[in-house]
Coordinates of C-alpha atoms in Angstrom, one line a residue:
M15 CA 166.5 -125.0 240.9
N16 CA 168.1 -122.3 242.9
Q17 CA 166.3 -119.0 242.3
A18 CA 169.4 -117.0 241.4
V19 CA 170.7 -119.8 239.0
G20 CA 167.2 -119.9 237.4
R21 CA 167.1 -116.2 237.0
D22 CA 170.5 -116.0 235.4
A23 CA 169.7 -118.9 233.0
V24 CA 166.5 -117.1 231.9
K25 CA 168.2 -113.8 231.4
A26 CA 171.0 -115.4 229.4
Y27 CA 168.5 -117.1 227.1
L28 CA 166.4 -113.9 226.6
L29 CA 169.5 -111.9 225.6
D30 CA 170.7 -114.6 223.3
L31 CA 167.2 -114.8 221.7
Q32 CA 167.2 -111.0 221.2
D33 CA 170.6 -111.3 219.4
R34 CA 169.4 -114.1 217.2
V35 CA 166.1 -112.5 216.2
C36 CA 167.6 -109.1 215.4
S37 CA 170.4 -110.7 213.3
A38 CA 167.9 -112.8 211.3
L39 CA 165.6 -109.8 210.7
E40 CA 168.4 -107.5 209.7
N41 CA 169.6 -110.2 207.2
M42 CA 166.1 -110.5 205.8
D43 CA 165.5 -106.8 205.7
G44 CA 168.6 -106.1 203.7
R45 CA 168.6 -102.4 204.4
G46 CA 167.6 -101.6 208.0
H47 CA 169.6 -102.0 211.1
F48 CA 168.5 -102.1 214.8
R49 CA 169.4 -99.2 216.9
C50 CA 170.2 -100.3 220.5
D51 CA 169.2 -98.1 223.4
R52 CA 170.1 -99.2 226.9
W53 CA 168.1 -97.8 229.8
E54 CA 167.9 -97.9 233.5
R55 CA 164.8 -97.7 235.8
A56 CA 165.0 -95.6 239.0
E57 CA 163.3 -98.2 241.2
G58 CA 165.5 -101.0 239.9
G59 CA 166.6 -102.7 236.7
G60 CA 166.5 -101.6 233.1
G61 CA 166.8 -103.1 229.7
Q62 CA 167.8 -102.7 226.1
S63 CA 165.5 -101.7 223.3
R64 CA 166.4 -102.5 219.8
V65 CA 164.3 -100.8 217.1
L66 CA 164.6 -100.8 213.3
L67 CA 163.0 -97.9 211.4
D68 CA 162.3 -97.4 207.7
G69 CA 163.8 -100.7 206.5
A70 CA 163.1 -102.4 203.1
L71 CA 161.0 -105.1 204.8
L72 CA 160.1 -103.5 208.1
E73 CA 158.5 -100.1 208.3
Q74 CA 159.1 -100.5 212.1
G75 CA 160.2 -103.3 214.3
G76 CA 161.1 -103.5 217.9
V77 CA 162.8 -106.4 219.8
N78 CA 163.0 -105.3 223.5
F79 CA 164.5 -106.9 226.6
S80 CA 163.7 -105.7 230.1
H81 CA 164.7 -106.8 233.6
V82 CA 163.1 -104.8 236.3
T83 CA 162.6 -105.1 240.1
G84 CA 160.1 -103.3 242.3
R85 CA 158.7 -102.9 245.8
S86 CA 155.1 -103.5 244.9
M87 CA 153.5 -105.5 242.1
P88 CA 151.5 -103.4 239.6
A89 CA 147.8 -104.0 239.4
S90 CA 148.0 -105.5 235.9
A91 CA 150.3 -108.3 237.3
T92 CA 148.0 -109.1 240.2
Q93 CA 144.7 -109.2 238.3
H94 CA 144.7 -113.0 238.5
R95 CA 146.9 -113.3 241.6
P96 CA 145.3 -111.0 244.1
Q97 CA 147.3 -112.6 246.9
L98 CA 150.4 -111.0 245.5
A99 CA 149.2 -107.5 245.9
G100 CA 152.0 -105.5 247.5
A101 CA 154.6 -108.1 246.7
V102 CA 158.2 -107.3 246.0
F103 CA 158.8 -108.5 242.4
E104 CA 161.4 -109.2 239.7
A105 CA 160.3 -109.4 236.1
M106 CA 162.2 -110.0 232.9
G107 CA 161.1 -110.6 229.3
L108 CA 161.7 -110.2 225.6
S109 CA 158.9 -108.7 223.5
L110 CA 158.8 -108.0 219.8
V111 CA 156.4 -106.4 217.4
L112 CA 157.0 -106.2 213.7
H113 CA 155.1 -103.9 211.4
P114 CA 156.1 -104.7 207.8
R115 CA 156.0 -102.3 204.9
N116 CA 154.2 -104.6 202.4
P117 CA 150.5 -105.1 203.3
Y118 CA 150.8 -108.8 202.2
V119 CA 153.3 -109.5 205.0
P120 CA 151.6 -110.0 208.3
T121 CA 152.2 -108.0 211.4
T122 CA 153.4 -110.2 214.2
H123 CA 154.1 -110.3 218.0
M124 CA 156.0 -112.5 220.3
N125 CA 156.7 -112.3 224.0
V126 CA 158.4 -114.6 226.6
R127 CA 158.7 -113.5 230.2
Y128 CA 159.5 -114.6 233.7
F129 CA 158.3 -113.3 237.1
V130 CA 159.3 -113.8 240.7
A131 CA 157.2 -112.3 243.5
E132 CA 157.5 -112.3 247.2
P133 CA 154.4 -111.1 249.1
P134 CA 154.8 -109.6 252.6
G135 CA 155.3 -112.4 255.1
G136 CA 155.0 -115.0 252.4
E137 CA 157.2 -117.3 250.3
A138 CA 158.6 -116.3 246.9
T139 CA 156.7 -117.6 243.9
W140 CA 157.6 -117.7 240.2
W141 CA 155.9 -118.2 236.9
F142 CA 156.5 -118.0 233.1
G143 CA 154.3 -116.4 230.4
G144 CA 154.4 -115.6 226.8
G145 CA 153.2 -116.6 223.3
L146 CA 153.2 -115.6 219.7
D147 CA 150.5 -114.4 217.3
L148 CA 150.0 -113.4 213.7
T149 CA 148.0 -110.4 212.4
P150 CA 147.6 -110.5 208.6
C151 CA 145.8 -107.9 206.5
Y152 CA 145.6 -110.3 203.5
P153 CA 145.7 -113.9 204.9
F154 CA 146.7 -116.9 202.9
D155 CA 145.6 -120.3 204.0
E156 CA 149.1 -121.8 203.6
D157 CA 150.6 -119.1 205.8
V158 CA 148.1 -119.6 208.5
L159 CA 148.5 -123.3 208.3
H160 CA 152.3 -123.0 208.5
W161 CA 152.1 -120.7 211.5
H162 CA 149.9 -123.0 213.5
R163 CA 151.9 -126.1 212.5
V164 CA 155.0 -124.5 214.0
A165 CA 153.1 -123.4 217.1
R166 CA 151.7 -126.9 217.6
A167 CA 155.2 -128.4 217.2
A168 CA 156.5 -126.0 219.9
C169 CA 153.9 -127.2 222.3
G170 CA 155.1 -130.8 222.0
N171 CA 151.6 -132.3 222.2
A172 CA 148.1 -131.6 220.8
A173 CA 146.5 -131.0 224.2
L174 CA 148.8 -128.2 225.2
Y175 CA 148.5 -126.6 221.8
A176 CA 144.7 -126.7 222.0
R177 CA 144.8 -125.1 225.4
H178 CA 147.2 -122.3 224.6
K179 CA 145.8 -121.7 221.2
A180 CA 142.3 -121.2 222.8
W181 CA 143.9 -118.9 225.4
C182 CA 145.4 -116.8 222.6
D183 CA 142.0 -116.6 220.8
E184 CA 140.4 -115.4 224.0
Y185 CA 143.2 -113.0 225.0
F186 CA 143.7 -111.3 221.6
F187 CA 140.0 -110.5 221.2
L188 CA 138.7 -106.9 220.8
R189 CA 135.5 -107.2 222.7
H190 CA 134.2 -103.8 221.5
R191 CA 134.7 -104.9 217.9
G192 CA 133.6 -108.5 218.3
E193 CA 136.7 -109.8 216.5
T194 CA 140.0 -111.4 217.1
R195 CA 143.1 -109.3 216.5
G196 CA 144.4 -111.8 213.9
V197 CA 144.6 -115.5 213.3
G198 CA 146.1 -116.3 216.8
G199 CA 148.9 -118.6 217.8
L200 CA 149.8 -119.3 221.4
F201 CA 149.3 -117.5 224.7
F202 CA 150.1 -118.7 228.2
D203 CA 150.5 -117.1 231.6
D204 CA 151.0 -118.1 235.3
L205 CA 152.9 -121.2 234.1
D206 CA 154.5 -123.1 236.9
E207 CA 153.1 -126.6 236.4
G208 CA 155.7 -129.3 236.3
G209 CA 158.5 -127.4 237.9
F210 CA 161.0 -124.8 236.7
D211 CA 163.0 -126.9 234.3
A212 CA 159.9 -128.0 232.4
C213 CA 158.4 -124.5 232.2
F214 CA 161.7 -122.9 231.2
A215 CA 162.1 -125.6 228.4
Y216 CA 158.6 -124.8 227.1
Q217 CA 159.4 -121.0 227.1
R218 CA 162.5 -121.7 225.1
R219 CA 160.6 -123.8 222.6
V220 CA 158.1 -121.0 222.1
G221 CA 160.8 -118.4 221.7
D222 CA 162.9 -120.5 219.4
A223 CA 159.8 -121.3 217.2
F224 CA 159.3 -117.6 216.2
L225 CA 161.7 -117.3 213.4
D226 CA 160.7 -120.8 212.0
A227 CA 157.1 -119.7 212.0
Y228 CA 157.5 -116.2 210.6
L229 CA 160.4 -116.0 208.2
P230 CA 159.0 -118.4 205.6
I231 CA 155.8 -116.4 205.4
V232 CA 157.8 -113.2 204.9
E233 CA 159.8 -114.9 202.0
R234 CA 156.5 -115.9 200.3
R235 CA 154.8 -112.5 200.5
R236 CA 157.4 -109.7 200.6
G237 CA 157.7 -109.4 196.8
L238 CA 154.0 -109.2 196.1
P239 CA 153.0 -105.9 194.3
Y240 CA 150.5 -103.7 196.1
G241 CA 149.0 -100.3 195.6
D242 CA 147.0 -97.6 197.4
R243 CA 144.1 -99.8 198.1
E244 CA 146.1 -102.4 199.9
R245 CA 148.2 -99.8 201.7
N246 CA 145.1 -97.9 202.9
F247 CA 143.5 -101.2 204.2
Q248 CA 146.8 -102.0 206.0
L249 CA 146.7 -98.6 207.8
Y250 CA 143.1 -99.1 208.6
R251 CA 143.7 -102.6 210.1
R252 CA 146.6 -101.2 212.1
G253 CA 144.1 -99.1 213.9
R254 CA 142.8 -102.4 215.5
Y255 CA 146.3 -103.1 216.7
V256 CA 146.5 -99.7 218.4
E257 CA 143.0 -100.2 220.0
F258 CA 144.0 -103.6 221.4
N259 CA 147.3 -102.5 222.8
L260 CA 146.0 -99.4 224.5
V261 CA 142.8 -100.8 225.8
Y262 CA 143.4 -104.5 226.7
D263 CA 147.1 -105.5 226.5
R264 CA 148.4 -106.4 230.0
G265 CA 152.0 -106.1 228.9
T266 CA 151.5 -102.5 227.9
L267 CA 149.7 -101.8 231.2
F268 CA 152.4 -103.6 233.3
G269 CA 155.2 -101.6 231.6
L270 CA 153.5 -98.2 232.2
Q271 CA 152.3 -99.1 235.7
S272 CA 155.8 -100.3 236.7
G273 CA 157.5 -97.2 235.4
G274 CA 159.2 -98.8 232.4
R275 CA 160.7 -96.9 229.5
T276 CA 157.7 -95.4 227.7
E277 CA 159.4 -95.3 224.3
A278 CA 160.2 -99.0 224.5
I279 CA 156.7 -99.9 225.7
L280 CA 154.9 -98.0 223.0
M281 CA 157.2 -99.2 220.2
S282 CA 154.4 -101.8 219.6
L283 CA 152.3 -99.1 218.0
P284 CA 152.7 -98.8 214.2
P285 CA 154.4 -95.7 212.7
L286 CA 151.4 -94.9 210.5
V287 CA 147.7 -95.7 211.0
R288 CA 144.3 -94.5 210.0
W289 CA 140.7 -94.8 211.2
E290 CA 137.6 -94.5 209.0
Y291 CA 134.1 -94.0 210.2
D292 CA 131.8 -97.0 209.6
W293 CA 134.1 -98.6 207.0
R294 CA 132.6 -101.6 205.2
P295 CA 134.4 -104.0 202.9
Q296 CA 133.4 -104.3 199.3
P297 CA 131.4 -107.6 198.8
G298 CA 133.5 -110.3 197.3
S299 CA 136.7 -108.5 198.0
P300 CA 139.8 -109.9 199.8
E301 CA 139.2 -107.4 202.5
E302 CA 135.7 -108.9 203.1
R303 CA 137.2 -112.3 203.2
L304 CA 139.6 -111.3 206.0
C305 CA 136.8 -109.7 208.1
R306 CA 134.3 -112.6 207.5
D307 CA 136.5 -115.6 207.7
Y308 CA 139.7 -114.9 209.6
L309 CA 138.8 -112.6 212.5
R310 CA 137.2 -115.2 214.7
P311 CA 138.5 -118.3 216.5
R312 CA 138.9 -121.3 214.2
D313 CA 140.4 -124.7 214.4
W314 CA 142.9 -123.9 211.7
L315 CA 144.8 -127.2 211.6
T316 CA 141.6 -129.1 211.0
E317 CA 139.7 -126.6 208.8
L318 CA 142.7 -126.0 206.5
A319 CA 143.1 -129.8 205.9
D320 CA 146.2 -130.5 208.0
G321 CA 145.2 -134.1 208.3
G322 CA 145.3 -134.3 212.1

């Protein structure tokens, strides 16, 4: 496919996905509305940030589109492609992070992106990346099973699901804590295998799967009553989210290193958070079950009796 035609098709899809996700979330929230901020980047490009604050469902949620160009690839983008150091680049993507108000509704993240890079004296190369993952404070087996069933269906086959599920477990891992950020999902990067059309189709399947994966979980959990105990644990667990995004997340690093809009990049951080020195869960509590049984890589579809 012609590079310009491919770029325009990806951009149109990402903007449409942003509209669809924001509309669905506003309808489900019932009170909050997304504020839209359009921004430009001095070196080239820009984007539009959509952020919902203080909603009935979402304490904070951001669904951000960016399309930037630059004269030299940031270090975070060449970590696995050192041959592209110094390349002229173009990058576009849609990234969302949702921090619900009710501790029983999981935090979630989804990202789909497209890169084109042209190294000095070399040919242009392109690739796709993205994924989706779920970070519950109080996990329910049926929610985790539903999430991974939708993720597997988006992949189209068991082998691709296993590969990108394992990549997600490996990527969203807090090495200094020895635990996963949540119960995983899908993660992929540097995807160019099979040609542009096949890779773009996969990106669309992942992006389109998000609402199907997340909204049924929200409906089941948003009305559950909670008190100070659950709220304090939610704020404590949000600290892990902050730690991952500021220490390990390549998307955060790329945005900051490429001179993106700081407010949009850091909208992934929760509005309220707490840390507690040497916190330990009460034996036999739901909090202990989360820490013991859910913050490690697992074959969820087998272990939760999906039947294959």
